[in-house]
Coordinates of C-alpha atoms and ligand atoms in Angstrom, one line a residue:
M6 CA 0.0 0.0 0.0
T7 CA 1.2 3.5 -0.8
N8 CA 1.3 6.3 1.7
P9 CA -2.0 7.7 2.7
I10 CA -3.1 11.0 1.1
R11 CA -3.9 13.5 3.8
V12 CA -7.1 15.4 3.1
A13 CA -8.5 18.2 5.3
V14 CA -12.2 18.9 5.4
S15 CA -13.5 22.0 7.2
G16 CA -17.1 22.2 8.4
A17 CA -16.8 18.5 9.0
A18 CA -19.9 18.2 11.3
G19 CA -22.0 20.0 8.8
Q20 CA -24.5 18.5 6.5
I21 CA -22.5 18.6 3.2
A22 CA -19.6 16.9 5.0
Y23 CA -21.9 14.2 6.3
S24 CA -22.6 13.3 2.6
M25 CA -18.9 13.6 1.6
L26 CA -16.6 12.0 4.2
F27 CA -17.9 8.5 3.8
R28 CA -17.4 8.6 0.1
I29 CA -13.8 10.0 0.4
A30 CA -13.0 7.3 2.9
S31 CA -14.4 4.5 0.7
G32 CA -12.1 5.4 -2.2
D33 CA -14.5 7.2 -4.4
V34 CA -12.1 10.1 -5.0
F35 CA -8.5 9.0 -4.8
G36 CA -9.0 5.4 -5.9
K37 CA -9.5 2.1 -4.5
D38 CA -5.9 1.4 -3.8
R39 CA -5.0 4.8 -2.1
P40 CA -5.3 5.0 1.7
V41 CA -6.7 8.3 3.0
Q42 CA -6.0 10.1 6.2
L43 CA -8.9 12.6 7.1
Q44 CA -8.0 15.8 9.0
L45 CA -11.3 17.3 10.1
L46 CA -11.7 20.9 11.1
E47 CA -14.6 22.4 13.1
I48 CA -15.3 25.2 15.5
P49 CA -15.4 24.4 19.2
P50 CA -19.2 24.3 19.6
A51 CA -19.4 21.6 16.9
M52 CA -16.6 19.4 18.2
G53 CA -19.0 17.1 20.1
A54 CA -21.0 16.5 16.9
L55 CA -17.8 15.9 15.0
E56 CA -16.9 13.2 17.5
G57 CA -20.1 11.5 16.6
V58 CA -19.2 11.6 12.8
V59 CA -15.9 10.1 13.7
M60 CA -17.6 7.2 15.5
E61 CA -19.7 6.5 12.4
L62 CA -16.6 6.7 10.1
N63 CA -14.9 4.2 12.4
D64 CA -18.0 2.0 12.4
C65 CA -17.8 1.7 8.7
A66 CA -14.4 -0.1 9.0
F67 CA -13.2 1.3 5.7
P68 CA -10.1 -0.6 4.7
L69 CA -8.7 2.6 3.1
L70 CA -9.2 5.0 6.0
S71 CA -5.8 5.0 7.7
D72 CA -6.4 7.6 10.4
I73 CA -8.7 10.5 11.4
I74 CA -7.4 13.6 13.1
I75 CA -10.0 16.2 14.5
S76 CA -9.2 19.7 15.6
D77 CA -10.6 23.2 15.9
N78 CA -7.2 24.7 15.0
P79 CA -6.5 25.0 11.2
E80 CA -2.8 24.7 11.7
V81 CA -3.3 21.2 13.1
A82 CA -6.0 20.2 10.6
F83 CA -3.9 21.4 7.6
D84 CA -0.5 19.9 8.7
G85 CA 1.0 17.8 5.9
I86 CA -2.2 17.8 3.7
S87 CA -2.3 17.4 0.0
W88 CA -5.9 18.5 -0.4
A89 CA -7.9 21.1 1.6
W90 CA -11.6 21.0 1.1
L91 CA -12.9 24.3 2.7
V92 CA -16.6 23.6 3.2
G93 CA -17.2 25.3 6.6
S94 CA -18.4 28.8 6.7
R95 CA -20.9 30.9 8.6
P96 CA -24.5 30.5 7.2
R97 CA -26.4 33.6 6.2
G98 CA -28.6 34.7 9.2
P99 CA -32.0 36.3 9.0
G100 CA -31.8 39.8 7.4
M101 CA -28.2 39.4 6.3
E102 CA -27.3 40.8 2.9
R103 CA -24.8 39.0 0.6
S104 CA -22.2 41.7 1.5
D105 CA -22.8 41.0 5.3
L106 CA -22.2 37.4 4.7
I107 CA -19.0 38.2 2.7
Q108 CA -17.7 40.3 5.6
A109 CA -18.7 37.8 8.3
N110 CA -16.9 34.9 6.5
G111 CA -13.8 36.9 5.4
P112 CA -11.8 36.6 8.6
I113 CA -12.2 32.8 8.6
F114 CA -10.5 32.5 5.2
V115 CA -7.7 34.9 6.3
G116 CA -6.8 32.5 9.1
Q117 CA -7.4 29.3 7.1
G118 CA -5.3 30.8 4.2
Q119 CA -2.4 31.4 6.6
A120 CA -2.7 27.9 8.0
L121 CA -2.4 26.4 4.6
N122 CA 1.3 27.2 4.9
K123 CA 1.5 24.1 7.1
A124 CA 0.3 21.9 4.2
A125 CA 2.4 19.7 1.9
N126 CA 4.2 21.1 -1.0
D127 CA 1.7 19.7 -3.5
V128 CA -1.4 21.0 -1.7
Q129 CA -4.5 21.8 -3.7
V130 CA -7.4 23.8 -2.2
M131 CA -11.1 23.7 -3.1
V132 CA -13.5 26.2 -1.5
V133 CA -17.2 25.2 -1.2
G134 CA -18.2 27.4 1.7
N135 CA -20.1 30.5 0.5
P136 CA -19.5 33.0 -1.0
C137 CA -17.1 30.5 -2.3
N138 CA -15.3 32.5 -5.1
T139 CA -14.5 35.4 -2.8
N140 CA -13.7 33.2 0.2
C141 CA -11.2 31.4 -2.1
L142 CA -9.8 34.8 -3.1
I143 CA -9.2 35.7 0.5
A144 CA -7.5 32.4 1.3
M145 CA -5.3 32.6 -1.8
N146 CA -4.2 36.1 -0.9
N147 CA -3.3 35.2 2.7
S148 CA -1.3 32.1 1.9
D149 CA 2.1 31.3 0.5
V150 CA 0.6 28.4 -1.5
P151 CA 0.8 29.2 -5.2
K152 CA -2.3 30.8 -6.5
E153 CA -2.7 28.1 -9.2
R154 CA -3.5 25.6 -6.5
F155 CA -6.8 27.3 -5.5
S156 CA -10.2 26.7 -6.8
A157 CA -13.9 27.3 -5.9
M158 CA -16.7 25.0 -6.7
M159 CA -18.9 25.5 -9.8
R160 CA -19.5 21.8 -10.3
L161 CA -22.9 21.7 -8.8
D162 CA -24.1 24.4 -11.2
Q163 CA -22.6 22.4 -14.1
N164 CA -24.2 19.2 -13.0
R165 CA -27.6 21.0 -12.6
S166 CA -27.3 22.5 -16.1
Q167 CA -26.4 19.2 -17.7
S168 CA -29.3 17.5 -16.0
L169 CA -31.8 20.1 -17.1
L170 CA -30.6 20.2 -20.8
A171 CA -30.8 16.4 -20.9
E172 CA -34.3 16.4 -19.5
K173 CA -35.5 19.2 -22.0
S174 CA -34.0 17.5 -25.0
G175 CA -34.8 13.9 -24.0
S176 CA -31.2 13.0 -24.1
A177 CA -29.0 11.0 -21.6
V178 CA -27.1 13.3 -19.1
S179 CA -23.9 11.8 -20.4
D180 CA -24.7 13.2 -23.9
V181 CA -24.5 16.7 -22.5
T182 CA -20.9 17.9 -22.6
N183 CA -18.9 21.2 -22.7
M184 CA -20.9 22.9 -20.0
V185 CA -19.3 26.0 -18.5
I186 CA -20.7 28.1 -15.8
W187 CA -19.0 31.6 -16.1
G188 CA -18.2 33.7 -13.2
N189 CA -19.6 33.4 -9.7
H190 CA -21.4 30.7 -7.7
S191 CA -24.3 33.1 -7.1
N192 CA -27.7 33.9 -8.7
N193 CA -25.9 35.9 -11.3
Q194 CA -23.9 33.0 -12.7
Y195 CA -24.1 32.5 -16.4
P196 CA -24.7 28.8 -17.4
D197 CA -23.5 29.0 -21.0
F198 CA -25.9 26.9 -23.2
E199 CA -24.4 28.4 -26.4
N200 CA -21.2 26.5 -26.1
A201 CA -22.8 23.3 -24.5
L202 CA -23.1 20.2 -26.7
I203 CA -25.9 17.7 -26.8
G204 CA -24.8 14.5 -28.5
G205 CA -22.0 16.5 -30.1
K206 CA -24.3 19.2 -31.6
P207 CA -24.7 22.7 -30.2
A208 CA -27.4 22.8 -27.5
P209 CA -29.4 25.6 -29.3
E210 CA -29.7 23.3 -32.5
V211 CA -31.1 20.5 -30.3
I212 CA -33.2 22.8 -28.3
P213 CA -34.3 25.5 -30.8
D214 CA -36.5 27.3 -28.1
Q215 CA -34.2 30.3 -27.6
N216 CA -36.8 31.9 -25.2
W217 CA -36.6 28.8 -22.9
L218 CA -32.9 28.8 -23.1
Q219 CA -32.5 32.4 -22.3
N220 CA -35.1 32.7 -19.6
E221 CA -36.4 29.5 -18.0
F222 CA -33.2 27.5 -18.3
I223 CA -30.9 30.3 -16.9
S224 CA -33.2 31.3 -14.1
S225 CA -33.9 27.7 -13.0
I226 CA -30.1 27.1 -12.7
Q227 CA -29.4 30.4 -11.0
N228 CA -32.2 29.8 -8.4
R229 CA -31.9 26.0 -8.1
G230 CA -30.5 26.3 -4.5
A231 CA -33.4 28.4 -3.3
A232 CA -35.9 25.9 -4.9
I233 CA -34.2 23.1 -3.0
I234 CA -34.4 25.0 0.3
K235 CA -38.1 25.7 -0.3
A236 CA -38.9 22.0 -1.1
R237 CA -36.6 20.3 1.3
G238 CA -36.5 22.8 4.2
A239 CA -32.7 22.6 4.1
S240 CA -30.0 23.5 1.5
S241 CA -28.5 21.2 -1.1
A242 CA -26.3 18.7 0.7
A243 CA -25.9 15.4 -1.0
S244 CA -25.7 17.0 -4.5
A245 CA -23.2 19.5 -3.2
A246 CA -21.1 16.8 -1.7
N247 CA -21.3 14.8 -5.0
A248 CA -20.2 17.9 -6.9
A249 CA -17.2 18.5 -4.6
L250 CA -16.1 14.8 -5.1
E251 CA -16.5 15.3 -8.9
H252 CA -14.6 18.6 -8.9
V253 CA -11.6 17.0 -7.2
V254 CA -11.8 13.8 -9.3
S255 CA -11.8 16.1 -12.4
M256 CA -8.7 17.9 -11.1
E257 CA -7.0 14.6 -10.3
S258 CA -7.5 13.2 -13.8
V259 CA -6.7 14.2 -17.4
T260 CA -9.7 16.0 -18.8
P261 CA -11.2 13.9 -21.7
A262 CA -10.4 15.2 -25.2
N263 CA -12.8 17.8 -26.6
D264 CA -14.4 18.4 -23.2
W265 CA -13.8 20.6 -20.1
H266 CA -15.1 21.0 -16.6
S267 CA -16.4 24.1 -14.8
A268 CA -14.4 25.4 -12.0
A269 CA -13.5 28.8 -10.6
I270 CA -9.8 29.4 -10.7
H271 CA -7.4 32.3 -10.6
S272 CA -7.8 34.5 -13.6
D273 CA -4.7 35.6 -15.6
G274 CA -7.0 37.9 -17.6
Q275 CA -8.6 35.3 -20.0
Y276 CA -11.7 36.6 -21.5
G277 CA -11.0 40.1 -20.2
V278 CA -11.5 39.1 -16.6
D279 CA -9.7 41.3 -14.0
P280 CA -6.5 39.3 -13.2
G281 CA -6.5 37.9 -9.8
L282 CA -10.2 37.1 -9.4
I283 CA -11.5 33.6 -8.8
F284 CA -13.6 33.2 -11.9
G285 CA -15.7 30.3 -13.2
Y286 CA -14.1 29.2 -16.5
P287 CA -14.1 26.2 -18.7
V288 CA -11.1 24.3 -17.4
R289 CA -8.9 21.4 -18.6
S290 CA -6.8 19.6 -16.0
D291 CA -3.6 17.6 -16.5
G292 CA -4.2 15.4 -13.4
K293 CA -1.0 16.6 -11.8
G294 CA -2.3 19.9 -10.3
G295 CA -2.1 21.9 -13.5
N296 CA -5.3 23.5 -14.8
T297 CA -5.7 25.5 -18.0
V298 CA -8.5 27.8 -19.1
V299 CA -10.0 26.8 -22.4
E300 CA -9.7 29.9 -24.6
G301 CA -11.4 31.1 -27.7
L302 CA -15.1 30.3 -26.9
E303 CA -17.5 32.5 -28.7
M304 CA -20.2 34.5 -27.0
S305 CA -23.3 36.2 -28.5
D306 CA -24.3 39.7 -27.4
F307 CA -26.7 38.2 -25.0
A308 CA -23.9 36.0 -23.5
K309 CA -21.6 39.0 -23.3
K310 CA -24.2 40.8 -21.2
M311 CA -24.6 37.9 -18.8
F312 CA -20.8 37.6 -18.6
D313 CA -20.3 41.3 -17.8
K314 CA -23.0 41.2 -15.1
V315 CA -21.4 38.3 -13.2
H316 CA -17.9 39.8 -13.7
D317 CA -19.1 43.0 -12.2
E318 CA -20.5 41.1 -9.3
L319 CA -17.2 39.5 -8.5
R320 CA -15.4 42.9 -8.7
Q321 CA -17.9 44.3 -6.2
E322 CA -17.3 41.3 -3.9
R323 CA -13.6 41.9 -4.1
D324 CA -14.1 45.5 -3.2
V325 CA -16.1 44.5 -0.1
V326 CA -13.1 42.5 1.2
K327 CA -10.3 44.5 -0.1
D328 CA -8.9 45.1 3.4
L329 CA -8.4 41.3 3.8
L330 CA -6.5 40.8 0.5
Ligands
LIG419 P1 -23.8 23.5 7.7 O1 -24.2 24.6 8.4 O2 -24.5 22.2 7.8 O3 -22.3 23.1 8.1 C1 -21.3 24.1 8.0 C2 -20.3 23.7 9.2 O4 -19.2 24.6 9.0 C3 -21.0 23.7 10.5 O5 -20.7 22.5 11.2 C4 -20.1 24.8 11.2 O6 -19.8 24.5 12.6 C5 -18.8 24.7 10.4 N1 -17.9 26.0 10.5 C6 -18.4 27.3 10.6 N2 -17.4 28.1 10.7 C7 -16.3 27.3 10.6 C8 -14.9 27.6 10.7 N3 -14.4 28.8 10.8 N4 -13.9 26.5 10.6 C9 -14.4 25.2 10.4 N5 -15.8 25.0 10.4 C10 -16.6 26.0 10.4 O7 -23.6 23.9 6.1 P2 -23.6 23.0 4.8 O8 -24.9 22.7 4.3 O9 -22.7 21.8 5.1 O10 -22.9 24.0 3.8 C11 -21.5 24.4 4.0 C12 -21.2 25.6 3.0 O11 -21.4 25.1 1.7 C13 -22.2 26.7 3.2 O12 -21.4 27.9 3.2 C14 -23.0 26.7 2.0 O13 -23.5 28.0 1.6 C15 -22.1 26.1 0.9 N6 -22.6 25.6 -0.4 C16 -21.8 25.8 -1.4 C17 -22.2 25.3 -2.7 C18 -21.4 25.5 -3.9 O14 -21.9 25.1 -5.0 N7 -20.3 26.1 -3.8 C19 -23.5 24.5 -2.8 C20 -24.0 24.0 -1.5 C21 -23.8 24.9 -0.3 O15 -24.9 25.8 -0.3

């Protein structure tokens, strides 16, 4: 057996983590022959609940789970890790605006960014906790870890889009490829149906109803999280955990030819985005920690308007936290 891969998960007593940890431990992400050591981070009031999760992990007797460390100190939880899955963050309280949430969560990601300096040289970081793009921006700017190793999760939005396009066109989900979610994981995100393919053909050829694509499709994806809260009485958890697993699997694999996956990564100015923003792009991964933005995709005037709106939103979020960068 090879050395275990050390994976930190923050917010480990939360509902997303509860759908995530058991799958990491069973080998769904790093392979059925790679042992895993989980390093779980929580805040002091949640340590008791986290102990319960650890009991359950132990009770699964996963052959690949070599050890579990729990801590409320990010420096302990991030020691020697090769992956940080930053899921924990403060939820939005009653009457809180998005900018209040950004300000409340900012300091968490300053401390966690600094603590990432304890990680292994090859560490990669995925931020799920919202507002995930800007939290990732803060962590990246407070860490010595190279900026290319940071990403924020757009995969749930990608999966939702693929599923809805498949349903509308009567196709299999696996026939829907080349789906990019531009910009921010927020209700201004732009799920790009123009560059998506269904069975290898442009989605607008297979679904000629432009009105549905421009209105119902986009708004359903942008507001899917709220629809789930309304129906379930709680926010997306299993689908978010599944998306996080797929985000990491995609980054740990070579992206299949002619496709990409959606992830928010550090912008070097591609598509005119302000350099330094954590922006949702079409990404190809080399499976060794290298991620490249797919360039040259075309956009209609409609698409450019959507793109500019979400770009502006991310600029505004960056301005709210400028003192933390
Ligand atoms: P929960 O409230 O169930 O769990 C969050 C956990 O984080 C709690 O146990 C809490 O104690 C812990 N926590 C808070 N501050 C912490 C800190 N400083 N260090 C370590 N742990 C801390 O939320 P859950 O449903 O699991 O969602 C977690 C985050 O994912 C939320 O911010 C949520 O908004 C975000 N989401 C992001 C998605 C995305 O696509 N990027 C989709 C799903 C989800 O909404």
